[in-house]
Amino acid sequence: MAGRVLITGVAGFLGSHLADRFLADGHEVVGVDNFLTGSRRNLAHLRREPRFELIEHDISAPLFVEPRVDGVLHFASPASPADYAELPIQTLKAGGLGTHNTLGLARRHRARYLLASTSEVYGDPQVHPQPEEYRGNVDPVGPRSAYDEAKRYAEAMTMAYHRAHALDTRIVRIFNAYGSRMRPRDGRVVSNFIVRGLRGEAMTIYGTGSQTRSFCHVDDLVEGIVRLFHSRRAGPVNVGNPEECTILELAALIMEETGSSVPPVFGPPPPDDPAVRRPDISAVRRETGWAPTIGLREGVRRTIPYFRALV
Ligand code: UDP
């Protein structure tokens, strides 16, 4: 299906990489962003691309696009815990109203719809690793609730459009991802550690550092999302790298790769920080044949030059 796809959050880390990929695959891309957390720099290389159009718009307000749209990918949302703590209402509006508006747009055009969801729907998981059937352990009023509940609502709304209007939907539950085009002050762990390492400053480990995450390089992630978009599965599918490590192990690896010998310091644990996280990726494998190919060390090596140019 080569056609015209609309991507919200197009100036963000994932949105901008997806735009590049859809353009490379021969599509036209309509990008939407209000630059709340996105960056113009991530789109600078598309300025003279005739198949790319940018609409500056807050997706929590309705959007009408003509003449046609064949696919809608809703990626607009603050996504770093630091951002959604600071922007909780905008986060709920992007996931709530933004999802409703983009579903309405997709329905009007009979377009395929893909929702960017998150491993945060599992909260602080009591099942490990997390399969799609796991219903999660989320505090509906806690400090992470603006993001977690927005995405849970967004999934419910997407399934409602699928059931009530037979909309052709996909839901991708994205686990921790990293790579170029993250903001140096994004607040997430890989960007924080690389920036500190390159500056010869101490990395800060929140809590004991025994908490785990499973990090997927953006090139792998984009491939997984695109394959899912072209697949036939309407319900949620995990996409991430099941290679799990502790935050202490991550700090040691990034110290080695950035050549830093400054020992890390410890800070207070963020409230409700999930203790473990690792995707069960059997569903995406079965549906699309996708599996990640870039290990953590290799991915960090590919990412360091991007940050080196910025710090
Ligand atoms: N973290 C840390 N130091 C940092 C940033 C994050 O120790 O400078 C920890 C954080 O407490 C969490 C993990 O790294 O346990 C991943 O945090 P991140 O903000 O990247 O994303 P999350 O997976 O929590 O959404």
Short mmCIF file of C-alpha atoms in Angstrom, two decimals, residues 4-193:
data_model
loop_
_atom_site.label_atom_id
_atom_site.label_comp_id
_atom_site.label_asym_id
_atom_site.label_seq_id
_atom_site.Cartn_x
_atom_site.Cartn_y
_atom_site.Cartn_z
CA ARG A 4 -0.53 9.12 1.83
CA VAL A 5 0.08 8.62 5.54
CA LEU A 6 -0.49 11.13 8.31
CA ILE A 7 1.84 10.95 11.31
CA THR A 8 1.13 12.93 14.48
CA GLY A 9 4.10 13.73 16.70
CA VAL A 10 6.16 13.87 13.51
CA ALA A 11 8.79 16.18 15.04
CA GLY A 12 9.46 13.72 17.85
CA PHE A 13 12.09 11.02 18.16
CA LEU A 14 9.95 8.18 16.76
CA GLY A 15 7.64 10.29 14.57
CA SER A 16 10.53 11.77 12.60
CA HIS A 17 12.18 8.38 12.05
CA LEU A 18 8.85 6.96 10.89
CA ALA A 19 8.38 9.84 8.47
CA ASP A 20 11.79 9.08 6.94
CA ARG A 21 10.92 5.42 6.63
CA PHE A 22 7.53 5.97 4.99
CA LEU A 23 9.09 8.47 2.55
CA ALA A 24 11.85 5.97 1.74
CA ASP A 25 9.17 3.35 1.07
CA GLY A 26 7.55 5.63 -1.54
CA HIS A 27 4.70 7.13 0.48
CA GLU A 28 3.64 10.73 0.85
CA VAL A 29 3.75 11.91 4.45
CA VAL A 30 1.59 14.54 6.12
CA GLY A 31 3.26 15.36 9.43
CA VAL A 32 1.41 16.95 12.34
CA ASP A 33 3.06 18.46 15.42
CA ASN A 34 2.56 21.37 17.80
CA PHE A 35 6.23 21.27 18.89
CA LEU A 36 5.35 20.89 22.57
CA THR A 37 8.11 18.30 23.01
CA GLY A 38 9.07 17.77 19.35
CA SER A 39 11.97 19.51 17.66
CA ARG A 40 12.20 21.34 14.33
CA ARG A 41 15.74 20.04 13.98
CA ASN A 42 14.35 16.50 13.56
CA LEU A 43 12.57 17.63 10.38
CA ALA A 44 15.16 20.05 8.99
CA HIS A 45 16.35 17.54 6.37
CA LEU A 46 12.81 17.29 4.94
CA ARG A 47 12.45 21.00 4.17
CA ARG A 48 12.77 20.48 0.41
CA GLU A 49 11.09 17.07 0.26
CA PRO A 50 8.04 17.48 -2.05
CA ARG A 51 6.34 14.36 -0.67
CA PHE A 52 6.42 15.77 2.89
CA GLU A 53 3.94 18.31 4.22
CA LEU A 54 3.99 19.72 7.76
CA ILE A 55 0.85 20.90 9.56
CA GLU A 56 1.52 22.75 12.80
CA HIS A 57 -1.43 21.74 14.93
CA ASP A 58 -2.33 20.57 18.44
CA ILE A 59 -4.04 17.23 17.86
CA SER A 60 -6.24 17.65 20.92
CA ALA A 61 -8.28 19.89 18.57
CA PRO A 62 -10.01 18.30 15.53
CA LEU A 63 -8.06 18.21 12.27
CA PHE A 64 -9.48 18.10 8.74
CA VAL A 65 -7.13 17.02 5.97
CA GLU A 66 -7.92 16.72 2.26
CA PRO A 67 -7.92 15.29 -0.32
CA ARG A 68 -7.15 11.80 0.93
CA VAL A 69 -5.37 9.93 3.68
CA ASP A 70 -4.65 6.20 3.46
CA GLY A 71 -2.99 5.69 6.84
CA VAL A 72 -2.96 7.50 10.19
CA LEU A 73 -0.26 6.90 12.81
CA HIS A 74 -0.91 8.63 16.12
CA PHE A 75 2.45 9.24 17.82
CA ALA A 76 1.82 12.63 19.44
CA SER A 77 2.37 12.67 23.20
CA PRO A 78 4.91 13.75 25.75
CA ALA A 79 6.61 10.38 26.40
CA SER A 80 9.47 10.92 28.83
CA PRO A 81 8.48 10.50 32.49
CA ALA A 82 10.02 13.95 33.13
CA ASP A 83 7.79 15.46 30.43
CA TYR A 84 4.52 13.87 31.38
CA ALA A 85 5.10 14.76 35.04
CA GLU A 86 5.45 18.39 33.95
CA LEU A 87 2.71 18.28 31.27
CA PRO A 88 0.07 15.92 32.71
CA ILE A 89 -2.96 17.67 31.20
CA GLN A 90 -1.45 17.98 27.72
CA THR A 91 -0.49 14.28 27.99
CA LEU A 92 -4.06 13.25 28.81
CA LYS A 93 -5.40 15.46 26.03
CA ALA A 94 -2.98 14.04 23.42
CA GLY A 95 -3.88 10.46 24.38
CA GLY A 96 -7.59 11.13 24.96
CA LEU A 97 -8.83 13.87 22.64
CA GLY A 98 -5.94 13.36 20.20
CA THR A 99 -6.79 9.69 19.79
CA HIS A 100 -10.48 10.45 19.30
CA ASN A 101 -9.70 13.15 16.72
CA THR A 102 -7.25 10.99 14.76
CA LEU A 103 -9.65 8.02 14.82
CA GLY A 104 -12.36 10.31 13.45
CA LEU A 105 -9.99 11.44 10.71
CA ALA A 106 -9.13 7.82 9.84
CA ARG A 107 -12.79 6.86 9.77
CA ARG A 108 -13.71 9.74 7.48
CA HIS A 109 -11.02 8.65 5.00
CA ARG A 110 -11.48 4.88 5.59
CA ALA A 111 -7.76 4.90 6.39
CA ARG A 112 -5.77 2.31 8.30
CA TYR A 113 -5.05 3.50 11.85
CA LEU A 114 -2.06 2.73 14.07
CA LEU A 115 -1.93 3.84 17.69
CA ALA A 116 1.42 4.28 19.44
CA SER A 117 0.79 2.73 22.83
CA THR A 118 3.30 1.82 25.48
CA SER A 119 4.63 -0.76 27.90
CA GLU A 120 3.42 1.71 30.55
CA VAL A 121 -0.05 0.17 30.14
CA TYR A 122 1.39 -2.73 32.19
CA GLY A 123 2.37 -0.32 34.99
CA ASP A 124 4.65 -1.92 37.59
CA PRO A 125 4.17 -5.44 36.21
CA GLN A 126 3.53 -8.49 38.35
CA VAL A 127 3.88 -10.80 35.34
CA HIS A 128 7.33 -11.00 33.80
CA PRO A 129 8.03 -10.79 30.88
CA GLN A 130 4.86 -9.02 29.77
CA PRO A 131 2.60 -10.71 27.17
CA GLU A 132 -0.23 -8.70 25.55
CA GLU A 133 -2.83 -10.60 27.60
CA TYR A 134 -1.45 -9.22 30.88
CA ARG A 135 -3.81 -6.51 32.15
CA GLY A 136 -1.27 -4.53 34.08
CA ASN A 137 -0.79 -2.96 37.49
CA VAL A 138 -1.42 0.76 37.10
CA ASP A 139 -2.25 3.35 39.76
CA PRO A 140 -5.04 5.41 38.14
CA VAL A 141 -4.19 8.51 40.19
CA GLY A 142 -0.41 8.16 40.70
CA PRO A 143 2.29 10.42 39.23
CA ARG A 144 2.58 8.30 36.07
CA SER A 145 -1.18 8.04 35.63
CA ALA A 146 -1.48 10.90 33.12
CA TYR A 147 0.53 8.90 30.59
CA ASP A 148 -0.52 5.36 31.56
CA GLU A 149 -4.24 6.07 31.68
CA ALA A 150 -4.17 8.24 28.55
CA LYS A 151 -2.67 5.32 26.65
CA ARG A 152 -5.06 2.79 28.20
CA TYR A 153 -7.98 5.03 27.23
CA ALA A 154 -6.46 5.45 23.75
CA GLU A 155 -6.31 1.66 23.33
CA ALA A 156 -9.93 1.31 24.48
CA MET A 157 -11.05 4.06 22.07
CA THR A 158 -9.13 2.44 19.20
CA MET A 159 -10.79 -0.92 19.87
CA ALA A 160 -14.18 0.84 20.09
CA TYR A 161 -13.69 2.29 16.58
CA HIS A 162 -12.57 -1.12 15.37
CA ARG A 163 -15.66 -2.79 16.81
CA ALA A 164 -18.28 -0.11 16.20
CA HIS A 165 -17.06 1.20 12.83
CA ALA A 166 -14.99 -1.76 11.54
CA LEU A 167 -11.99 0.60 11.34
CA ASP A 168 -8.78 -1.13 10.25
CA THR A 169 -6.69 -0.64 13.41
CA ARG A 170 -3.31 -1.56 14.87
CA ILE A 171 -2.03 -0.94 18.38
CA VAL A 172 1.70 -1.08 19.04
CA ARG A 173 2.87 -1.27 22.65
CA ILE A 174 6.30 0.28 22.47
CA PHE A 175 8.90 -0.68 25.08
CA ASN A 176 11.94 1.46 25.96
CA ALA A 177 13.58 2.76 22.80
CA TYR A 178 16.64 4.89 22.14
CA GLY A 179 18.67 6.34 19.30
CA SER A 180 19.36 9.53 17.39
CA ARG A 181 16.91 12.48 17.59
CA MET A 182 16.20 12.04 21.29
CA ARG A 183 16.64 15.38 22.99
CA PRO A 184 19.83 15.62 25.05
CA ARG A 185 17.71 16.84 27.98
CA ASP A 186 14.89 14.39 27.32
CA GLY A 187 15.29 13.00 30.83
CA ARG A 188 15.32 9.34 29.86
CA VAL A 189 18.01 7.03 30.99
CA VAL A 190 19.95 6.27 27.80
CA SER A 191 20.14 9.92 26.72
CA ASN A 192 20.97 11.10 30.25
CA PHE A 193 23.76 8.54 30.65
#
